[in-house]
C-alpha cells in the first residue's frame, strides 16, 4: 500500500510545524518507510492504524518519536574532510590568536546528530592544539532535535561501520577504546563537548551566548524558504564578530547580511563575520 495524500499531508504539516523540516512532494517514499518502521516498532499493524492513533491521541512522547524518526540524518566522522582541514589550518589558529585576551573559544555544532561532528572537532583540538588546553578553554556546544540521536551521542559508543567511515585509524587507536564489537570514545574527547536538545526554530529564545565558530551543515536544505531565512538569521546573530559559519558543501545562505564576507579556506567556503 502506498501512502495516501491525506496521511502524507497530515504528517508533513505536523513535522514542519514542530521542526521546520519540509517534506515536499516526491519524498512520500522516504516518509512512508520511516513512519511504517516506527508504527511497527510501536506495535501498530500498519501505517493506517498508526495514523488514526496520532490523529486522535497525539502525546508529547509520540510526537517526539515521530520527529525523531523523520529528522535523523546521516552523519559520519570528519564528513567531507575539507571543512575540518579549514578548521585545523585556518580557523582555530586565527581564533586562538584573536581570543588571546579572553582565552575562550566557543564552537557550536548546531545539528550534531549522533555526535560525530563535534567529536571530530574535539579530536582535532586534542591532536593539534593540545598545548593551548592548559591556558585556553575550548567549549563545544552540540545540539540536535532528535532525542535518540543525542542519547547515542552522549554515550559515545560506535559500531565498526561507524568508525570505519571517515575516521583516521590513528585517531581510532588514540581516542577510542574497543568494547566487544563497539568502540567507546575517550573521556578526554567527551569532556570537551556538551550535548543539548535544541529545536533550531527556537534559537532566539534558547541561545543566550555567542560563538566563534558555528557549523550548520546539511540542515537548511530540509527547510522551506521562510524557515531557512529565519534559522540562518538566528545563527548569524549568535556568531561573534570575527567568527566563522560553515554550511554544508552544497548549501548557500538564503540572505546576505552586510557584515558577512565569504572566504575560501582551502576547499571550504566559509562565512566570516566582519569585525567592524
PDB file of N, CA, C and O in Angstrom, residues 82-142:
ATOM      1  N   UNK A  82      37.337  18.256   4.011  1.00  0.00           N
ATOM      2  CA  UNK A  82      37.947  19.598   3.845  1.00  0.00           C
ATOM      3  C   UNK A  82      37.498  20.665   4.851  1.00  0.00           C
ATOM      4  O   UNK A  82      38.302  21.516   5.225  1.00  0.00           O
ATOM      5  N   UNK A  83      36.244  20.652   5.363  1.00  0.00           N
ATOM      6  CA  UNK A  83      35.938  21.662   6.387  1.00  0.00           C
ATOM      7  C   UNK A  83      36.804  21.493   7.644  1.00  0.00           C
ATOM      8  O   UNK A  83      37.165  22.476   8.297  1.00  0.00           O
ATOM      9  N   UNK A  84      37.162  20.254   7.937  1.00  0.00           N
ATOM     10  CA  UNK A  84      37.994  20.006   9.122  1.00  0.00           C
ATOM     11  C   UNK A  84      39.438  20.441   8.871  1.00  0.00           C
ATOM     12  O   UNK A  84      40.132  20.859   9.793  1.00  0.00           O
ATOM     13  N   UNK A  85      39.863  20.350   7.613  1.00  0.00           N
ATOM     14  CA  UNK A  85      41.178  20.907   7.233  1.00  0.00           C
ATOM     15  C   UNK A  85      41.163  22.418   7.453  1.00  0.00           C
ATOM     16  O   UNK A  85      42.124  22.999   7.966  1.00  0.00           O
ATOM     17  N   UNK A  86      40.057  23.057   7.040  1.00  0.00           N
ATOM     18  CA  UNK A  86      39.943  24.517   7.198  1.00  0.00           C
ATOM     19  C   UNK A  86      39.942  24.906   8.674  1.00  0.00           C
ATOM     20  O   UNK A  86      40.582  25.885   9.077  1.00  0.00           O
ATOM     21  N   UNK A  87      39.255  24.116   9.492  1.00  0.00           N
ATOM     22  CA  UNK A  87      39.206  24.392  10.937  1.00  0.00           C
ATOM     23  C   UNK A  87      40.605  24.261  11.541  1.00  0.00           C
ATOM     24  O   UNK A  87      41.057  25.116  12.307  1.00  0.00           O
ATOM     25  N   UNK A  88      41.301  23.201  11.132  1.00  0.00           N
ATOM     26  CA  UNK A  88      42.640  22.937  11.677  1.00  0.00           C
ATOM     27  C   UNK A  88      43.679  23.952  11.178  1.00  0.00           C
ATOM     28  O   UNK A  88      44.463  24.489  11.960  1.00  0.00           O
ATOM     29  N   UNK A  89      43.664  24.233   9.881  1.00  0.00           N
ATOM     30  CA  UNK A  89      44.741  25.049   9.295  1.00  0.00           C
ATOM     31  C   UNK A  89      44.502  26.544   9.366  1.00  0.00           C
ATOM     32  O   UNK A  89      45.449  27.320   9.373  1.00  0.00           O
ATOM     33  N   UNK A  90      43.234  26.959   9.390  1.00  0.00           N
ATOM     34  CA  UNK A  90      42.945  28.400   9.320  1.00  0.00           C
ATOM     35  C   UNK A  90      42.147  28.927  10.510  1.00  0.00           C
ATOM     36  O   UNK A  90      42.541  29.886  11.155  1.00  0.00           O
ATOM     37  N   UNK A  91      41.000  28.268  10.759  1.00  0.00           N
ATOM     38  CA  UNK A  91      40.037  28.852  11.706  1.00  0.00           C
ATOM     39  C   UNK A  91      40.540  28.815  13.151  1.00  0.00           C
ATOM     40  O   UNK A  91      40.579  29.848  13.822  1.00  0.00           O
ATOM     41  N   UNK A  92      40.945  27.647  13.627  1.00  0.00           N
ATOM     42  CA  UNK A  92      41.412  27.584  15.029  1.00  0.00           C
ATOM     43  C   UNK A  92      42.665  28.429  15.264  1.00  0.00           C
ATOM     44  O   UNK A  92      42.721  29.173  16.254  1.00  0.00           O
ATOM     45  N   UNK A  93      43.672  28.378  14.376  1.00  0.00           N
ATOM     46  CA  UNK A  93      44.835  29.263  14.602  1.00  0.00           C
ATOM     47  C   UNK A  93      44.431  30.745  14.666  1.00  0.00           C
ATOM     48  O   UNK A  93      44.934  31.500  15.509  1.00  0.00           O
ATOM     49  N   UNK A  94      43.497  31.149  13.800  1.00  0.00           N
ATOM     50  CA  UNK A  94      43.040  32.541  13.792  1.00  0.00           C
ATOM     51  C   UNK A  94      42.310  32.878  15.097  1.00  0.00           C
ATOM     52  O   UNK A  94      42.541  33.924  15.710  1.00  0.00           O
ATOM     53  N   UNK A  95      41.429  31.976  15.541  1.00  0.00           N
ATOM     54  CA  UNK A  95      40.653  32.239  16.756  1.00  0.00           C
ATOM     55  C   UNK A  95      41.533  32.242  18.001  1.00  0.00           C
ATOM     56  O   UNK A  95      41.326  33.042  18.922  1.00  0.00           O
ATOM     57  N   UNK A  96      42.520  31.377  18.026  1.00  0.00           N
ATOM     58  CA  UNK A  96      43.443  31.325  19.174  1.00  0.00           C
ATOM     59  C   UNK A  96      44.166  32.670  19.308  1.00  0.00           C
ATOM     60  O   UNK A  96      44.302  33.219  20.403  1.00  0.00           O
ATOM     61  N   UNK A  97      44.573  33.185  18.176  1.00  0.00           N
ATOM     62  CA  UNK A  97      45.260  34.485  18.167  1.00  0.00           C
ATOM     63  C   UNK A  97      44.306  35.609  18.581  1.00  0.00           C
ATOM     64  O   UNK A  97      44.640  36.461  19.406  1.00  0.00           O
ATOM     65  N   UNK A  98      43.098  35.574  18.018  1.00  0.00           N
ATOM     66  CA  UNK A  98      42.114  36.631  18.279  1.00  0.00           C
ATOM     67  C   UNK A  98      41.596  36.642  19.717  1.00  0.00           C
ATOM     68  O   UNK A  98      41.221  37.674  20.233  1.00  0.00           O
ATOM     69  N   UNK A  99      41.501  35.482  20.306  1.00  0.00           N
ATOM     70  CA  UNK A  99      40.913  35.378  21.649  1.00  0.00           C
ATOM     71  C   UNK A  99      41.997  35.272  22.730  1.00  0.00           C
ATOM     72  O   UNK A  99      41.775  34.701  23.788  1.00  0.00           O
ATOM     73  N   UNK A 100      43.139  35.868  22.436  1.00  0.00           N
ATOM     74  CA  UNK A 100      44.270  35.770  23.360  1.00  0.00           C
ATOM     75  C   UNK A 100      43.959  36.396  24.719  1.00  0.00           C
ATOM     76  O   UNK A 100      44.434  35.948  25.744  1.00  0.00           O
ATOM     77  N   UNK A 101      43.113  37.417  24.682  1.00  0.00           N
ATOM     78  CA  UNK A 101      42.768  38.090  25.930  1.00  0.00           C
ATOM     79  C   UNK A 101      41.768  37.268  26.746  1.00  0.00           C
ATOM     80  O   UNK A 101      41.964  36.994  27.918  1.00  0.00           O
ATOM     81  N   UNK A 102      40.681  36.849  26.081  1.00  0.00           N
ATOM     82  CA  UNK A 102      39.619  36.111  26.793  1.00  0.00           C
ATOM     83  C   UNK A 102      40.015  34.659  27.096  1.00  0.00           C
ATOM     84  O   UNK A 102      39.552  34.070  28.067  1.00  0.00           O
ATOM     85  N   UNK A 103      40.840  34.101  26.205  1.00  0.00           N
ATOM     86  CA  UNK A 103      41.276  32.696  26.332  1.00  0.00           C
ATOM     87  C   UNK A 103      40.094  31.708  26.317  1.00  0.00           C
ATOM     88  O   UNK A 103      40.132  30.663  26.954  1.00  0.00           O
ATOM     89  N   UNK A 104      39.032  32.068  25.631  1.00  0.00           N
ATOM     90  CA  UNK A 104      37.877  31.176  25.498  1.00  0.00           C
ATOM     91  C   UNK A 104      37.488  31.102  24.034  1.00  0.00           C
ATOM     92  O   UNK A 104      37.344  32.141  23.370  1.00  0.00           O
ATOM     93  N   UNK A 105      37.316  29.882  23.521  1.00  0.00           N
ATOM     94  CA  UNK A 105      36.863  29.696  22.140  1.00  0.00           C
ATOM     95  C   UNK A 105      35.615  28.824  22.176  1.00  0.00           C
ATOM     96  O   UNK A 105      35.634  27.701  22.678  1.00  0.00           O
ATOM     97  N   UNK A 106      34.526  29.390  21.657  1.00  0.00           N
ATOM     98  CA  UNK A 106      33.244  28.687  21.712  1.00  0.00           C
ATOM     99  C   UNK A 106      32.827  28.216  20.322  1.00  0.00           C
ATOM    100  O   UNK A 106      32.776  29.011  19.377  1.00  0.00           O
ATOM    101  N   UNK A 107      32.510  26.943  20.255  1.00  0.00           N
ATOM    102  CA  UNK A 107      32.150  26.310  18.984  1.00  0.00           C
ATOM    103  C   UNK A 107      30.769  25.683  19.135  1.00  0.00           C
ATOM    104  O   UNK A 107      30.462  25.102  20.174  1.00  0.00           O
ATOM    105  N   UNK A 108      29.959  25.789  18.097  1.00  0.00           N
ATOM    106  CA  UNK A 108      28.612  25.208  18.148  1.00  0.00           C
ATOM    107  C   UNK A 108      28.378  24.303  16.945  1.00  0.00           C
ATOM    108  O   UNK A 108      28.425  24.761  15.808  1.00  0.00           O
ATOM    109  N   UNK A 109      28.142  23.035  17.211  1.00  0.00           N
ATOM    110  CA  UNK A 109      27.716  22.083  16.188  1.00  0.00           C
ATOM    111  C   UNK A 109      26.195  22.027  16.297  1.00  0.00           C
ATOM    112  O   UNK A 109      25.651  21.416  17.208  1.00  0.00           O
ATOM    113  N   UNK A 110      25.500  22.716  15.368  1.00  0.00           N
ATOM    114  CA  UNK A 110      24.086  23.025  15.616  1.00  0.00           C
ATOM    115  C   UNK A 110      23.102  21.934  15.195  1.00  0.00           C
ATOM    116  O   UNK A 110      21.917  22.041  15.462  1.00  0.00           O
ATOM    117  N   UNK A 111      23.584  20.922  14.506  1.00  0.00           N
ATOM    118  CA  UNK A 111      22.720  19.764  14.207  1.00  0.00           C
ATOM    119  C   UNK A 111      23.631  18.550  14.279  1.00  0.00           C
ATOM    120  O   UNK A 111      24.063  18.003  13.272  1.00  0.00           O
ATOM    121  N   UNK A 112      23.948  18.173  15.520  1.00  0.00           N
ATOM    122  CA  UNK A 112      25.081  17.261  15.746  1.00  0.00           C
ATOM    123  C   UNK A 112      24.736  15.791  15.539  1.00  0.00           C
ATOM    124  O   UNK A 112      25.609  14.937  15.579  1.00  0.00           O
ATOM    125  N   UNK A 113      23.448  15.479  15.342  1.00  0.00           N
ATOM    126  CA  UNK A 113      23.020  14.103  15.127  1.00  0.00           C
ATOM    127  C   UNK A 113      23.609  13.184  16.208  1.00  0.00           C
ATOM    128  O   UNK A 113      23.492  13.478  17.386  1.00  0.00           O
ATOM    129  N   UNK A 114      24.303  12.108  15.804  1.00  0.00           N
ATOM    130  CA  UNK A 114      24.808  11.154  16.797  1.00  0.00           C
ATOM    131  C   UNK A 114      26.215  11.493  17.307  1.00  0.00           C
ATOM    132  O   UNK A 114      26.899  10.648  17.881  1.00  0.00           O
ATOM    133  N   UNK A 115      26.657  12.727  17.073  1.00  0.00           N
ATOM    134  CA  UNK A 115      27.858  13.222  17.746  1.00  0.00           C
ATOM    135  C   UNK A 115      29.162  13.207  16.974  1.00  0.00           C
ATOM    136  O   UNK A 115      30.178  13.730  17.439  1.00  0.00           O
ATOM    137  N   UNK A 116      29.159  12.635  15.759  1.00  0.00           N
ATOM    138  CA  UNK A 116      30.439  12.518  15.050  1.00  0.00           C
ATOM    139  C   UNK A 116      31.070  13.872  14.736  1.00  0.00           C
ATOM    140  O   UNK A 116      32.280  14.022  14.822  1.00  0.00           O
ATOM    141  N   UNK A 117      30.261  14.879  14.390  1.00  0.00           N
ATOM    142  CA  UNK A 117      30.838  16.185  14.039  1.00  0.00           C
ATOM    143  C   UNK A 117      31.518  16.867  15.235  1.00  0.00           C
ATOM    144  O   UNK A 117      32.697  17.223  15.152  1.00  0.00           O
ATOM    145  N   UNK A 118      30.825  17.057  16.361  1.00  0.00           N
ATOM    146  CA  UNK A 118      31.517  17.704  17.489  1.00  0.00           C
ATOM    147  C   UNK A 118      32.702  16.899  18.014  1.00  0.00           C
ATOM    148  O   UNK A 118      33.723  17.475  18.401  1.00  0.00           O
ATOM    149  N   UNK A 119      32.573  15.573  18.009  1.00  0.00           N
ATOM    150  CA  UNK A 119      33.699  14.754  18.459  1.00  0.00           C
ATOM    151  C   UNK A 119      34.893  14.872  17.504  1.00  0.00           C
ATOM    152  O   UNK A 119      36.045  14.832  17.936  1.00  0.00           O
ATOM    153  N   UNK A 120      34.621  15.030  16.220  1.00  0.00           N
ATOM    154  CA  UNK A 120      35.716  15.220  15.248  1.00  0.00           C
ATOM    155  C   UNK A 120      36.484  16.506  15.568  1.00  0.00           C
ATOM    156  O   UNK A 120      37.714  16.534  15.527  1.00  0.00           O
ATOM    157  N   UNK A 121      35.735  17.561  15.903  1.00  0.00           N
ATOM    158  CA  UNK A 121      36.384  18.842  16.242  1.00  0.00           C
ATOM    159  C   UNK A 121      37.180  18.700  17.540  1.00  0.00           C
ATOM    160  O   UNK A 121      38.305  19.184  17.650  1.00  0.00           O
ATOM    161  N   UNK A 122      36.586  18.008  18.515  1.00  0.00           N
ATOM    162  CA  UNK A 122      37.287  17.794  19.796  1.00  0.00           C
ATOM    163  C   UNK A 122      38.599  17.038  19.577  1.00  0.00           C
ATOM    164  O   UNK A 122      39.635  17.381  20.167  1.00  0.00           O
ATOM    165  N   UNK A 123      38.565  16.033  18.691  1.00  0.00           N
ATOM    166  CA  UNK A 123      39.801  15.272  18.411  1.00  0.00           C
ATOM    167  C   UNK A 123      40.843  16.154  17.725  1.00  0.00           C
ATOM    168  O   UNK A 123      42.035  16.035  18.010  1.00  0.00           O
ATOM    169  N   UNK A 124      40.397  17.044  16.826  1.00  0.00           N
ATOM    170  CA  UNK A 124      41.337  17.979  16.176  1.00  0.00           C
ATOM    171  C   UNK A 124      42.028  18.849  17.215  1.00  0.00           C
ATOM    172  O   UNK A 124      43.233  19.095  17.137  1.00  0.00           O
ATOM    173  N   UNK A 125      41.244  19.335  18.176  1.00  0.00           N
ATOM    174  CA  UNK A 125      41.805  20.199  19.225  1.00  0.00           C
ATOM    175  C   UNK A 125      42.841  19.432  20.045  1.00  0.00           C
ATOM    176  O   UNK A 125      43.948  19.906  20.279  1.00  0.00           O
ATOM    177  N   UNK A 126      42.477  18.211  20.443  1.00  0.00           N
ATOM    178  CA  UNK A 126      43.403  17.399  21.247  1.00  0.00           C
ATOM    179  C   UNK A 126      44.660  17.033  20.466  1.00  0.00           C
ATOM    180  O   UNK A 126      45.759  17.008  21.005  1.00  0.00           O
ATOM    181  N   UNK A 127      44.479  16.773  19.195  1.00  0.00           N
ATOM    182  CA  UNK A 127      45.591  16.299  18.366  1.00  0.00           C
ATOM    183  C   UNK A 127      46.559  17.420  17.989  1.00  0.00           C
ATOM    184  O   UNK A 127      47.768  17.241  18.026  1.00  0.00           O
ATOM    185  N   UNK A 128      46.008  18.579  17.616  1.00  0.00           N
ATOM    186  CA  UNK A 128      46.868  19.624  17.035  1.00  0.00           C
ATOM    187  C   UNK A 128      47.012  20.884  17.894  1.00  0.00           C
ATOM    188  O   UNK A 128      47.856  21.723  17.617  1.00  0.00           O
ATOM    189  N   UNK A 129      46.148  21.039  18.904  1.00  0.00           N
ATOM    190  CA  UNK A 129      46.196  22.274  19.689  1.00  0.00           C
ATOM    191  C   UNK A 129      46.288  21.990  21.186  1.00  0.00           C
ATOM    192  O   UNK A 129      45.916  22.814  22.012  1.00  0.00           O
ATOM    193  N   UNK A 130      46.811  20.818  21.526  1.00  0.00           N
ATOM    194  CA  UNK A 130      46.816  20.403  22.939  1.00  0.00           C
ATOM    195  C   UNK A 130      47.638  21.347  23.812  1.00  0.00           C
ATOM    196  O   UNK A 130      47.353  21.515  24.995  1.00  0.00           O
ATOM    197  N   UNK A 131      48.625  22.001  23.211  1.00  0.00           N
ATOM    198  CA  UNK A 131      49.463  22.890  24.043  1.00  0.00           C
ATOM    199  C   UNK A 131      48.673  24.101  24.564  1.00  0.00           C
ATOM    200  O   UNK A 131      49.094  24.759  25.506  1.00  0.00           O
ATOM    201  N   UNK A 132      47.512  24.374  23.930  1.00  0.00           N
ATOM    202  CA  UNK A 132      46.699  25.503  24.397  1.00  0.00           C
ATOM    203  C   UNK A 132      45.675  25.095  25.451  1.00  0.00           C
ATOM    204  O   UNK A 132      45.014  25.941  26.043  1.00  0.00           O
ATOM    205  N   UNK A 133      45.530  23.785  25.661  1.00  0.00           N
ATOM    206  CA  UNK A 133      44.456  23.322  26.555  1.00  0.00           C
ATOM    207  C   UNK A 133      44.654  23.746  28.013  1.00  0.00           C
ATOM    208  O   UNK A 133      43.694  23.835  28.769  1.00  0.00           O
ATOM    209  N   UNK A 134      45.888  24.013  28.382  1.00  0.00           N
ATOM    210  CA  UNK A 134      46.120  24.426  29.775  1.00  0.00           C
ATOM    211  C   UNK A 134      45.806  25.909  29.988  1.00  0.00           C
ATOM    212  O   UNK A 134      45.527  26.336  31.104  1.00  0.00           O
ATOM    213  N   UNK A 135      45.828  26.693  28.909  1.00  0.00           N
ATOM    214  CA  UNK A 135      45.596  28.130  29.069  1.00  0.00           C
ATOM    215  C   UNK A 135      44.256  28.600  28.489  1.00  0.00           C
ATOM    216  O   UNK A 135      43.671  29.564  28.956  1.00  0.00           O
ATOM    217  N   UNK A 136      43.779  27.916  27.465  1.00  0.00           N
ATOM    218  CA  UNK A 136      42.519  28.299  26.821  1.00  0.00           C
ATOM    219  C   UNK A 136      41.403  27.343  27.221  1.00  0.00           C
ATOM    220  O   UNK A 136      41.646  26.163  27.474  1.00  0.00           O
ATOM    221  N   UNK A 137      40.172  27.873  27.226  1.00  0.00           N
ATOM    222  CA  UNK A 137      39.021  26.983  27.399  1.00  0.00           C
ATOM    223  C   UNK A 137      38.362  26.791  26.029  1.00  0.00           C
ATOM    224  O   UNK A 137      37.916  27.754  25.405  1.00  0.00           O
ATOM    225  N   UNK A 138      38.354  25.555  25.548  1.00  0.00           N
ATOM    226  CA  UNK A 138      37.652  25.235  24.309  1.00  0.00           C
ATOM    227  C   UNK A 138      36.302  24.636  24.693  1.00  0.00           C
ATOM    228  O   UNK A 138      36.243  23.637  25.420  1.00  0.00           O
ATOM    229  N   UNK A 139      35.253  25.276  24.236  1.00  0.00           N
ATOM    230  CA  UNK A 139      33.916  24.844  24.621  1.00  0.00           C
ATOM    231  C   UNK A 139      33.154  24.458  23.354  1.00  0.00           C
ATOM    232  O   UNK A 139      32.970  25.285  22.461  1.00  0.00           O
ATOM    233  N   UNK A 140      32.749  23.190  23.258  1.00  0.00           N
ATOM    234  CA  UNK A 140      31.980  22.752  22.085  1.00  0.00           C
ATOM    235  C   UNK A 140      30.556  22.428  22.535  1.00  0.00           C
ATOM    236  O   UNK A 140      30.335  21.517  23.336  1.00  0.00           O
ATOM    237  N   UNK A 141      29.635  23.227  22.043  1.00  0.00           N
ATOM    238  CA  UNK A 141      28.217  23.021  22.341  1.00  0.00           C
ATOM    239  C   UNK A 141      27.629  22.269  21.149  1.00  0.00           C
ATOM    240  O   UNK A 141      27.833  22.668  19.997  1.00  0.00           O
ATOM    241  N   UNK A 142      26.945  21.167  21.401  1.00  0.00           N
ATOM    242  CA  UNK A 142      26.422  20.345  20.310  1.00  0.00           C
ATOM    243  C   UNK A 142      24.938  20.104  20.542  1.00  0.00           C
ATOM    244  O   UNK A 142      24.542  19.611  21.601  1.00  0.00           O
TER     245      UNK A 142
END
